[in-house]
Coordinates of C-alpha atoms in Angstrom, one line a residue:
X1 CA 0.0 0.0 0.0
X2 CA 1.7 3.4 -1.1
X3 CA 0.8 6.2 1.8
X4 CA 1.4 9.7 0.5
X5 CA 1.5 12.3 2.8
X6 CA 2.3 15.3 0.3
X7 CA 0.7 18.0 2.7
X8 CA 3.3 17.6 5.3
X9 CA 6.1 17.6 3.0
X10 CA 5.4 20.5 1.6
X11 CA 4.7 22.3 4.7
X12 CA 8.2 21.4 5.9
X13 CA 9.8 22.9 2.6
X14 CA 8.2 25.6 2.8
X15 CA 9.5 25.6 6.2
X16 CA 13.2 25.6 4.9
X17 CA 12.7 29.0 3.0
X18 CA 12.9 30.5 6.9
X19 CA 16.3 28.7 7.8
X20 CA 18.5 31.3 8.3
X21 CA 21.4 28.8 9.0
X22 CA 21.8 25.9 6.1
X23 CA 21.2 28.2 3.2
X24 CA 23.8 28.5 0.6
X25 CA 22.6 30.7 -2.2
X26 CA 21.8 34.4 -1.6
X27 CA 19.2 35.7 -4.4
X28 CA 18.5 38.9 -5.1
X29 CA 15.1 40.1 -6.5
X30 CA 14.0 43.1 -7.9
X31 CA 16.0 46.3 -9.2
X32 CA 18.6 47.9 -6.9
X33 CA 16.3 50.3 -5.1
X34 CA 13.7 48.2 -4.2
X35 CA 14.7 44.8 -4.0
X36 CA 14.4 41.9 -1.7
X37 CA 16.9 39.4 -0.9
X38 CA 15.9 35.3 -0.5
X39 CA 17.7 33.0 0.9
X40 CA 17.8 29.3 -0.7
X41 CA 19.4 26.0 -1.1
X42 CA 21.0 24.9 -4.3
X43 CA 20.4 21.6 -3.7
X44 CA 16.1 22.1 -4.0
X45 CA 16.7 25.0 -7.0
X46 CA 18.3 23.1 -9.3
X47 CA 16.0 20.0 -9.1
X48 CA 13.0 21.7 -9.0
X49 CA 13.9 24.5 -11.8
X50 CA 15.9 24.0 -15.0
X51 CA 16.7 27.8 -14.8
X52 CA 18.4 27.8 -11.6
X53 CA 20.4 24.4 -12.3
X54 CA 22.1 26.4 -15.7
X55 CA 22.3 30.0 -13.3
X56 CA 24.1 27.8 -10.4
X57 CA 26.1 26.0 -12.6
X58 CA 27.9 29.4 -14.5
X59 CA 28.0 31.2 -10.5
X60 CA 31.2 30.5 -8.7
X61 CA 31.2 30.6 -4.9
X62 CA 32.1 33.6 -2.2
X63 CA 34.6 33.5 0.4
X64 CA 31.5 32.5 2.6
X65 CA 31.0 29.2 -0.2
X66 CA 27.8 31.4 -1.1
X67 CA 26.6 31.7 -4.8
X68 CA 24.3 35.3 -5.8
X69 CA 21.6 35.2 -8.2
X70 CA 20.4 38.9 -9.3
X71 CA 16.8 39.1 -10.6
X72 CA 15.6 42.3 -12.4
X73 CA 13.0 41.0 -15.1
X74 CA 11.2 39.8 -11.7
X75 CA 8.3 41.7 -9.5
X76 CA 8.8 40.9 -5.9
X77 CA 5.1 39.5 -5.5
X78 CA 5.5 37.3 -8.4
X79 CA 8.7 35.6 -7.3
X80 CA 7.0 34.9 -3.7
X81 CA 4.8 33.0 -6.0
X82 CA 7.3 31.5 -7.7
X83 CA 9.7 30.0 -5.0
X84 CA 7.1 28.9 -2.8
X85 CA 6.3 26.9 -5.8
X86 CA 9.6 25.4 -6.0
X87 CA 9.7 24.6 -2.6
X88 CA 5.9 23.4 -1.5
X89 CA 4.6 22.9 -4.6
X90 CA 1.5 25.4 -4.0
X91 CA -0.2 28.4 -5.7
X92 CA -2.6 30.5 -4.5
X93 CA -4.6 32.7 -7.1
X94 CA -7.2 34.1 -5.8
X95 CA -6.5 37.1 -4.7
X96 CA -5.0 38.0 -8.0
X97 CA -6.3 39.3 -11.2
X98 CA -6.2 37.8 -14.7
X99 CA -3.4 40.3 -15.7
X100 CA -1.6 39.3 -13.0
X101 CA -1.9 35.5 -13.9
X102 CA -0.8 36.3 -17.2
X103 CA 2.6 38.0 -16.5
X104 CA 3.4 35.0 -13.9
X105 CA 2.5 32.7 -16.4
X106 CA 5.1 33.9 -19.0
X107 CA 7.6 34.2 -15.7
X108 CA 7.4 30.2 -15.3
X109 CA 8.5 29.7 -18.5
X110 CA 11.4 31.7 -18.5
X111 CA 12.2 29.9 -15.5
X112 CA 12.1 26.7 -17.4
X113 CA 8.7 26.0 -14.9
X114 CA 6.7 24.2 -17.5
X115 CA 3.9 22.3 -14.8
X116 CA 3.6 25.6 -13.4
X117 CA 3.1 27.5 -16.2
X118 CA 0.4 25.3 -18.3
X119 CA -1.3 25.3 -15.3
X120 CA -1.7 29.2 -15.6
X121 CA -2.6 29.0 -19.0
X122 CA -5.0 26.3 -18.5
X123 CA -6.2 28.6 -16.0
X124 CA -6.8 31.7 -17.7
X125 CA -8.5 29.8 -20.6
X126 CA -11.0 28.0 -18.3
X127 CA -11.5 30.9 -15.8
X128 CA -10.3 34.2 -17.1
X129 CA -12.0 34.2 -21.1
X130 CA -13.4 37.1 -20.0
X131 CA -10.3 39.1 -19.5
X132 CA -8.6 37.1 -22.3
X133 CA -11.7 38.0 -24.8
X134 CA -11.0 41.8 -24.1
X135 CA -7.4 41.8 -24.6
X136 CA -7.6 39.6 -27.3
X137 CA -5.1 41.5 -30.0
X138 CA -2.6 41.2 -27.0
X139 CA -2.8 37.9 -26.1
X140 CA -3.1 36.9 -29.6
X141 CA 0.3 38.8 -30.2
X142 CA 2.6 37.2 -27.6
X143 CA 1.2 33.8 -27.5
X144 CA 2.9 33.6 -30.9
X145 CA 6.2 34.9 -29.3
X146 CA 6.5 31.8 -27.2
X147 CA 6.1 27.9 -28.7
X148 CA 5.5 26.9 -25.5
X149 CA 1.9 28.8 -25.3
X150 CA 0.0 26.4 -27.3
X151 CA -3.0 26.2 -25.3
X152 CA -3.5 30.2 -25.5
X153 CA -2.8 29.9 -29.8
X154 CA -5.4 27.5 -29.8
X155 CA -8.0 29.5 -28.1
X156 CA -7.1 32.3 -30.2
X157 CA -7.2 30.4 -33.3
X158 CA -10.5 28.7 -32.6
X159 CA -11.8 32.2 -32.8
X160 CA -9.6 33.5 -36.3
X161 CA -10.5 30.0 -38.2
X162 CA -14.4 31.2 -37.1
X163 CA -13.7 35.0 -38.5
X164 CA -11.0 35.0 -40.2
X165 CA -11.7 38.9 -41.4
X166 CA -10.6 39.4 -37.9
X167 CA -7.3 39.4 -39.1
X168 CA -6.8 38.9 -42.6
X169 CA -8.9 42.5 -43.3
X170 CA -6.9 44.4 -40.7
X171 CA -4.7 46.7 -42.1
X172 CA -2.0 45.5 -39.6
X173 CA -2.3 42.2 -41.0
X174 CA 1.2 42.3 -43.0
X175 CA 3.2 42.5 -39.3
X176 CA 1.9 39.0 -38.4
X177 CA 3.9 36.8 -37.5
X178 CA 5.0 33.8 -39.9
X179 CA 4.6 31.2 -36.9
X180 CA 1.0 32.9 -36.3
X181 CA -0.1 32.9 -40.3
X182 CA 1.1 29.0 -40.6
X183 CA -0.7 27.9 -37.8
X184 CA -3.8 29.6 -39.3
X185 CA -4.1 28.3 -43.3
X186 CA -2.9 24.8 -41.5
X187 CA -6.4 24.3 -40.4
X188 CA -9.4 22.6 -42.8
X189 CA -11.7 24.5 -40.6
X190 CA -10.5 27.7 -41.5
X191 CA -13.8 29.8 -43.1
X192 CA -12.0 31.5 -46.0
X193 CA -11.8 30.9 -49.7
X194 CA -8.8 29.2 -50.8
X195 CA -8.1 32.1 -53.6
X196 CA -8.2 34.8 -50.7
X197 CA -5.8 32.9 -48.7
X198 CA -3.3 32.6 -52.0
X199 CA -3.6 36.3 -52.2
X200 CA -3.4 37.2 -48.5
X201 CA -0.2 35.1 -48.2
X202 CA 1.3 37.0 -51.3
X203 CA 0.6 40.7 -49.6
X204 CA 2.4 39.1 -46.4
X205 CA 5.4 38.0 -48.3
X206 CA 5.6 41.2 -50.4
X207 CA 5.2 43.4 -47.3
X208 CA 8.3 41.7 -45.6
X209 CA 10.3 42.4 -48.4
X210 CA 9.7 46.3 -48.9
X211 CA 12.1 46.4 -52.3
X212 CA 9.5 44.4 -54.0
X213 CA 6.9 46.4 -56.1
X214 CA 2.9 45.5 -55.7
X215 CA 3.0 44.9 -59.6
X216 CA 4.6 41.7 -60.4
X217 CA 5.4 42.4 -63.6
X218 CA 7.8 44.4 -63.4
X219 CA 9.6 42.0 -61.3
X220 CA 13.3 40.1 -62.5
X221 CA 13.7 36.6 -61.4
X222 CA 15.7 37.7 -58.3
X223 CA 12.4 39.3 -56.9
X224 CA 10.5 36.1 -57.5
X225 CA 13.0 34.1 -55.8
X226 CA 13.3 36.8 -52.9
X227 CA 10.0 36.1 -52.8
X228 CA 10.1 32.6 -52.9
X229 CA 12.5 32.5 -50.2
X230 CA 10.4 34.3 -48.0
X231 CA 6.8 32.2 -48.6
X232 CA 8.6 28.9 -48.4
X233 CA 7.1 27.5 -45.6
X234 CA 3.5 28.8 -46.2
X235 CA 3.2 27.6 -50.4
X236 CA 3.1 24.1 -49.2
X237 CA -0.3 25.1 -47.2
X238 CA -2.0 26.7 -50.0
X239 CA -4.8 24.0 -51.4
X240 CA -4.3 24.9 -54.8
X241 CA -6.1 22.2 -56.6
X242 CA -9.4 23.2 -54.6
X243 CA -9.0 26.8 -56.8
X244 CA -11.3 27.6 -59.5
X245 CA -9.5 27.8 -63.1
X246 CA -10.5 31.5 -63.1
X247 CA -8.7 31.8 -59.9
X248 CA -5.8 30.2 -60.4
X249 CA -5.1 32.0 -64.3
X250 CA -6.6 35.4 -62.3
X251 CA -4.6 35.0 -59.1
X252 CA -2.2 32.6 -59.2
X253 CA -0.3 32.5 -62.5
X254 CA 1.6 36.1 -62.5
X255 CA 3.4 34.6 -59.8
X256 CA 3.9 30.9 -61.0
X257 CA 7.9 31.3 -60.7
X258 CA 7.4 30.9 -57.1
X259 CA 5.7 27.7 -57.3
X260 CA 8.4 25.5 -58.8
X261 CA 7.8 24.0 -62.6
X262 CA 6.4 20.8 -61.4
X263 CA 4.0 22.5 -59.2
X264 CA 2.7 24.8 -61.7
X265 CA 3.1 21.9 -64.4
X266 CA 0.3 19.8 -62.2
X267 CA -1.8 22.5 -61.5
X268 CA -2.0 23.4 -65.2
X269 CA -2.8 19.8 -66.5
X270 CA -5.1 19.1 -63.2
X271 CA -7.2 22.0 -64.7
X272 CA -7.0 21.1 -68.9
X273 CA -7.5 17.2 -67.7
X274 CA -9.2 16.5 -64.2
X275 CA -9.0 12.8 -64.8
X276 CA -4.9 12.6 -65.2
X277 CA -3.1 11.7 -62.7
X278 CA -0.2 13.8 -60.8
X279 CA 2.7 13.8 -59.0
X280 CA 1.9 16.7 -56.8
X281 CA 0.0 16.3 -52.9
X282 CA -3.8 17.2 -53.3
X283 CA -4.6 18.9 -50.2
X284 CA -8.6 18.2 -49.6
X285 CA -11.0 21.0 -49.2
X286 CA -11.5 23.3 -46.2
X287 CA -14.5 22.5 -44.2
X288 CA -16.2 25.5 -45.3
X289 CA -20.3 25.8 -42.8
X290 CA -22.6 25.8 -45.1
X291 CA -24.6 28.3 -42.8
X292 CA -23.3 31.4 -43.0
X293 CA -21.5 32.6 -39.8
X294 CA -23.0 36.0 -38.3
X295 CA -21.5 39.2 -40.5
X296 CA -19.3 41.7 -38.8
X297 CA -21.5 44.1 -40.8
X298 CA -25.0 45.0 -40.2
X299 CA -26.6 47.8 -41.8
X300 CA -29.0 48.3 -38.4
X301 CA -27.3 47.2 -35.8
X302 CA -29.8 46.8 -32.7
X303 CA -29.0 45.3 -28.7
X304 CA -30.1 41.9 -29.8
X305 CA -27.3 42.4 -32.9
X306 CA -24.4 44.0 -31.2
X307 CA -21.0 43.8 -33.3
X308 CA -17.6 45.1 -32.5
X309 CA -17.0 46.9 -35.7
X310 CA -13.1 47.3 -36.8
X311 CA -11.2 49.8 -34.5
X312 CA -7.8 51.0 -36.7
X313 CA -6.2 52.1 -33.7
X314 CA -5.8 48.5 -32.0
X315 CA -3.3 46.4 -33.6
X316 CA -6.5 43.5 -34.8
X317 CA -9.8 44.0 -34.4
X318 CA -11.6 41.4 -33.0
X319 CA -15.4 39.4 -33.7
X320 CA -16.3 37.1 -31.2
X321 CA -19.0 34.4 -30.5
X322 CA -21.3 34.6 -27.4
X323 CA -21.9 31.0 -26.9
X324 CA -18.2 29.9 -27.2
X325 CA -17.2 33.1 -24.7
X326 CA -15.3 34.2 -27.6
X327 CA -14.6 37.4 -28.7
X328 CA -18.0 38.5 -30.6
X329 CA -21.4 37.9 -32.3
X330 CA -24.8 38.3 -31.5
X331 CA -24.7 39.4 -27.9
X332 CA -28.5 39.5 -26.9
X333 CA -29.6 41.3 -23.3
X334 CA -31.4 39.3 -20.9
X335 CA -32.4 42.1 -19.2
X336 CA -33.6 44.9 -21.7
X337 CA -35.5 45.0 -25.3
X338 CA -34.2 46.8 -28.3
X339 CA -37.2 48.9 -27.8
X340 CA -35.6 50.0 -24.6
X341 CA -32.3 50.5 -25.9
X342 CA -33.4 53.3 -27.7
X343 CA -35.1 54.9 -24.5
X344 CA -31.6 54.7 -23.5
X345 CA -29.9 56.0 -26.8
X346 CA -32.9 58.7 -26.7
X347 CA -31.6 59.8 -22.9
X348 CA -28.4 59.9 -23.6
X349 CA -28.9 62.2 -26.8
X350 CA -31.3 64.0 -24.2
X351 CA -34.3 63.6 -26.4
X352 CA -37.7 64.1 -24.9
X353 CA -39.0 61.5 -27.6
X354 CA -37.7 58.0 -27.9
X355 CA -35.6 56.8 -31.3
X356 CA -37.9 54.0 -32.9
X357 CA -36.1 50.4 -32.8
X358 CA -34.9 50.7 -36.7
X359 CA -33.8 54.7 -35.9
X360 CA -31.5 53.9 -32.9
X361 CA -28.2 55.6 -34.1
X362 CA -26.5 54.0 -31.5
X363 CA -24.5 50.3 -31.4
X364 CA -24.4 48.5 -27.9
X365 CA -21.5 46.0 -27.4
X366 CA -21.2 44.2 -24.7
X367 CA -18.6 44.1 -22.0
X368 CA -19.8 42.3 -19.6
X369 CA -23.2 40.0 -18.2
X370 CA -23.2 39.1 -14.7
X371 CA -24.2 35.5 -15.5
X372 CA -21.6 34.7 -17.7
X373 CA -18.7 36.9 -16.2
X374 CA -19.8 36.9 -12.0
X375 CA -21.0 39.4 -10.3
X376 CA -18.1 40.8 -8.4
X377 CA -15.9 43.9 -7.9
X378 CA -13.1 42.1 -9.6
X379 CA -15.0 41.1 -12.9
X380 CA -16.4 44.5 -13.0
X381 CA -12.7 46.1 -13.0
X382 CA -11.2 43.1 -15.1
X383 CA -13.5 43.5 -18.5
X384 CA -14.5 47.7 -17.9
X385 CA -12.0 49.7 -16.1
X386 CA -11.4 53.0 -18.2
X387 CA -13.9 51.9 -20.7
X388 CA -15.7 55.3 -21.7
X389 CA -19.5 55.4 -23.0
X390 CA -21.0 53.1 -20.8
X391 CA -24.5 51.9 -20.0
X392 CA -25.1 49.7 -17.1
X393 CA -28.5 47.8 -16.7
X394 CA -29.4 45.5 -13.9
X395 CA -32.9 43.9 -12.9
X396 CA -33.4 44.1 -9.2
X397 CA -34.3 40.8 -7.2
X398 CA -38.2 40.2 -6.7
X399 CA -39.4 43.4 -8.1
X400 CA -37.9 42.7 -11.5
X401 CA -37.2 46.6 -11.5
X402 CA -34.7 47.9 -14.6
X403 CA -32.4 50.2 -13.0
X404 CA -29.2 51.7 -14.4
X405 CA -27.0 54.5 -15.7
X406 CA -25.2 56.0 -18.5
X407 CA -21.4 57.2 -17.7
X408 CA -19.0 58.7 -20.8
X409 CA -16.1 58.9 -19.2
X410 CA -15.7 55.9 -17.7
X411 CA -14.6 54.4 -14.3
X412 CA -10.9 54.1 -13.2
X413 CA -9.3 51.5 -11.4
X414 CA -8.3 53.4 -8.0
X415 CA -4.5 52.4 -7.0
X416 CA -5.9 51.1 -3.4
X417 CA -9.6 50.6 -2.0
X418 CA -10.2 54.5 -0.7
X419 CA -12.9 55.9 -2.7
X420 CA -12.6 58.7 -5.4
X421 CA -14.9 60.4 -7.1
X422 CA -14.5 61.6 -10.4
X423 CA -16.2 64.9 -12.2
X424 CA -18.8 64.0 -14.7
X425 CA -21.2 66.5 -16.0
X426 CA -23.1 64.0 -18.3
X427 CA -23.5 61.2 -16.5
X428 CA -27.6 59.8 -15.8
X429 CA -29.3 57.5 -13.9
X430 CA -32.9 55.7 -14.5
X431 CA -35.5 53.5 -13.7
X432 CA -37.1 51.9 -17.2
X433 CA -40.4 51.4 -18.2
X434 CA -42.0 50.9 -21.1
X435 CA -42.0 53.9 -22.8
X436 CA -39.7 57.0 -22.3
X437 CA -42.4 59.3 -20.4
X438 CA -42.8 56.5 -17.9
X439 CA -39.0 56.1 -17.3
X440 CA -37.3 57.9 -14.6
X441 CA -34.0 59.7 -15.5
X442 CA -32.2 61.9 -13.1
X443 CA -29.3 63.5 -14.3
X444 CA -25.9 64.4 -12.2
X445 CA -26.6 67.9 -10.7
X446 CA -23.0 67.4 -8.7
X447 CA -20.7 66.4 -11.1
X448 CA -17.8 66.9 -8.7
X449 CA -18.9 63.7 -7.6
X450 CA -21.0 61.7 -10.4
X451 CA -19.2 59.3 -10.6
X452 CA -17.9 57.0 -7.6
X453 CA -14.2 54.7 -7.9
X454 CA -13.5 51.7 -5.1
X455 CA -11.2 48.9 -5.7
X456 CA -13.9 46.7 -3.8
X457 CA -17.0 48.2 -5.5
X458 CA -18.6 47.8 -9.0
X459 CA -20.0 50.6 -10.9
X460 CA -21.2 53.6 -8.3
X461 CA -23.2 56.6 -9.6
X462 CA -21.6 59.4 -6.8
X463 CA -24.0 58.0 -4.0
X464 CA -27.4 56.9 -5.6
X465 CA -26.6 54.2 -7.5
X466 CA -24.3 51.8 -5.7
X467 CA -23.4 48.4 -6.3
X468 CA -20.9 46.6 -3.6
X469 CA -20.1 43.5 -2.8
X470 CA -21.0 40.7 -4.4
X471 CA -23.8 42.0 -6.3
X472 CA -26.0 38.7 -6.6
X473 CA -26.0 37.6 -3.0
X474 CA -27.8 38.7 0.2
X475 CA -28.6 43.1 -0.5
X476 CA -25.2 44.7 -1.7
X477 CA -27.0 47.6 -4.1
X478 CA -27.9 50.4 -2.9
X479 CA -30.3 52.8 -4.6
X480 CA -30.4 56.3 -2.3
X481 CA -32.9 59.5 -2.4
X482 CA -31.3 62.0 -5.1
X483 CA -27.6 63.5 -3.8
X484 CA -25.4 63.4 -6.9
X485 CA -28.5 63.4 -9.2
X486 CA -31.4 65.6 -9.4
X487 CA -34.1 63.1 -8.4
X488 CA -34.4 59.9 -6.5
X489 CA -35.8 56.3 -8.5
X490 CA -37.4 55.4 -5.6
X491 CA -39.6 56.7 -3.0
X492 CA -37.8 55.0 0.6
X493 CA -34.9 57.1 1.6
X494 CA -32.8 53.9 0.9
X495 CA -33.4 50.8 -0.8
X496 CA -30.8 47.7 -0.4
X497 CA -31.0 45.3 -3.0
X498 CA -29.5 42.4 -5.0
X499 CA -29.7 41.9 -9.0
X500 CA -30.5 38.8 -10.8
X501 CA -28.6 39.8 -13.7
X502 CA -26.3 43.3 -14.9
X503 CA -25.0 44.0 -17.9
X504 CA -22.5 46.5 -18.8
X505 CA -22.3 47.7 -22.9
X506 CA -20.3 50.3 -24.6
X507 CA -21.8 52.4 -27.0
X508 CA -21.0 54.1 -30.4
X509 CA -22.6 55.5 -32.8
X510 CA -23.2 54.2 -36.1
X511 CA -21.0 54.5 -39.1
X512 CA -23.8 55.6 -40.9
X513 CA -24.9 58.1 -38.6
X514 CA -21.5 59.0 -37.8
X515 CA -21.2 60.1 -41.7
X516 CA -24.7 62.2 -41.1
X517 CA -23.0 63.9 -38.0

């Protein structure tokens, strides 16, 4: 019978980290002004970390037979993490936040820590999509940098292969990287035609080679094999005999020379004589859904059709699917109607009469739903901290009430929990009905203190409109007579409440009103 008693053992390691007596390497952590020194045994660090065993195998001894490690590209919290790790073989996370997770992550593989680190990334896949949805372009960007991320270029992919105009529209599509673009035309599943692929892969190649000219022909044979060169692990990819003929004499022959003659030789008699056979590897077709996926363009886009439409200031913009948690799609509220979305769009253009569904001028994307994301502080601060243009709706417990409010500039993350407030002048809050003359708005007549920031709060409208705590369980909302705003949604002096759902949505107004403007 094999007893383990794993608990114990690790306690006692973690024990050792105290000794003050048997220690033998002195590390240093953090930069010279604000660092903090460990003390550690060789013996654990070099059997529990690949890292440490190269580090103490360069590092000669002191007169006191010490060896000194110096870490700078090191916070102080997340080494803690890190060599309590190597010692006990524990990790705590919850007390940190998803950004948090993912710099630690990218720590333990530099330090060669490979259980610890898919562990991370398993855990910000699982738990954090959320955070990982909103800072997709990011994540996307340096899980490429790293072979080891796999799990995180999965998820990302999963998304691209879905909408691929995601990236291969975006004007920063040319700075991809070749790993990334590989790992994307690999798939069958990716939902793209296989003559825009061809051509998308010959802008990339051109664009990392800024001598060559967008018109092949005026190219010499040195540009087509500078060319060539440059494509050679992506042409293999490229299903060309699932082309059209029309695509493959309007697309693909001005830059046959990059193909190789026995390529282009099989492509040409595949396409005069089907039935012949050749010497060249078929690749099958892409598994292209026959039902179209939901367009990133909608000429009227309402609540229960909110799209992310493409932002050329981030480096990709991003579409993402609601019931895979991805990164767009048809997000539809759970709390409010589209007829009440333009009650809201009519408030915040401070219109005494409501926009019709079909005339809201206004796009709602959505940041965050308390079902699918919690109903904590943390969430709250994760997916909308310095968001601007916000609307927040939430249906109160047992009354079913609609409360909510509009802020445009946004909250911001406080540095610790002591409140600040933050000067708004066109902030609102309401109570929604049916109609826009039966809806209560009160708008800020403070603004020196419209809008309320707390580390341990969600969003806080001055001190009307509160929501604390965990906002789903026992009464954490508040909803006070009027202070900050000119008139109270309720009648009590205070009401404490909970919410069966929130939702938070940013909103914009549309490219064809924008063009009106």
């Amino acid at each position: 019978m094999n007893v383990q008693f794993f608990e114990t053992l690790s306690n006692n390691y973690l024990d050792i980290l105290d000794d003050t007596e048997d220690f033998n390497v002195i590390i240093k952590v953090g930069e010279p002004l604000n660092s903090k020194i460990y003390r550690a045994h060789s013996v654990v660090l070099k059997y529990r970390s690949l890292y440490f065993r190269n580090e103490l195998a360069k590092i000669g001894t002191n007169y006191n037979n010490f060896k000194t490690i110096s870490l700078t590209g090191i916070s102080i919290q997340q080494f803690e993490i890190i060599i309590k790790y190597i010692y006990g073989g524990i990790i705590l996370l919850e007390q940190y936040g998803a950004p948090f997770i993912f710099e630690l992550m990218l720590v333990a593989y530099e330090f060669l820590l490979d259980e610890l680190a898919k562990y991370l990334e398993t855990h910000l896949t699982v738990m954090e999509a959320h955070w990982l949805r909103l800072h997709f372009n990011r994540i996307y960007n340096q899980s490429f940098q790293n072979v080891k991320l796999k799990k995180l270029q999965d998820w990302c992919n999963d998304i691209i292969a879905k909408y691929p105009d995601t990236i291969f529209e975006s004007r920063d599509f040319i700075n991809l990287q070749e790993n990334a673009l590989i790992s994307l035309i690999i798939r069958d599943d990716l939902q793209m035609k296989e003559v825009k692929i061809w051509n998308n892969v010959i802008e990339w190649g051109i664009a990392q080679n800024p001598d060559l000219t967008s018109d092949s022909k005026t190219w010499s044979q040195e540009n087509f094999l500078t060319l060539k060169t440059t494509l050679r692990n992506l042409l293999p990819l490229i299903r060309y005999f699932q082309m059209s003929a029309d695509d493959i004499i309007d697309s693909v022959r001005p830059y046959q020379q990059i193909l190789g003659k026995d390529l282009w030789e099989d492509i040409s008699t595949k396409f005069m004589s089907p039935n012949r056979h050749i010497r060249s590897t078929v690749l099958p077709p892409r598994r292209i859904l026959t039902q179209p996926l939901p367009s990133r363009v909608i000429p009227q886009v309402t609540l229960a059709q909110t799209f992310i439409q493409p932002n050329a200031t981030k480096r990709f913009s991003a579409i993402i699917d609601d019931t895979q948690m991805s990164i767009i799609a048809s997000s539809v509220s759970v709390i409010i109607n589209n007829a009440q979305a333009a009650i809201i769009a009519s408030l915040v253009d401070e219109k005494s009469d409501s926009y019709s569904v079909t005339n809201n001028p206004y796009e709602f994307k959505l940041l965050l739903r308390g079902t699918r994301d919690g109903f904590t502080a943390k969430s709250f601060w994760d997916l909308c901290n310095e968001q601007e243009n916000v609307v927040v709706v939430m249906k109160v417990e047992g009354t079913g009430e609609i409360l909510g409010g509009y802020n445009p500039i946004g909250w911001k993350k406080p540095i610790n929990d002591k409140k600040k407030y933050i000067k708004c002048n066109k902030s609102f809050i309401f109570s929604l009905k049916k109609n826009i003359k039966n809806s209560i708005c009160s708008r800020v007549n403070k603004p020196e203190s419209a809008i309320t920031c707390r580390v341990s709060s969600g969003p806080v409208f001055g001190k009307d409109l509160c929501m604390y705590g965990t906002f789903n369980k026992g009464k954490p909302c508040v909803c006070r007579k009027a202070s900050s705003y000119e008139k109270s949604l309720i009648t009590k002096k205070t009401t404490n409440f909970s919410v069966v759902e929130y939702e938070i949505f940013q909103i914009k107004k549309k490219k064809l009103f924008q063009r009106m403007l």
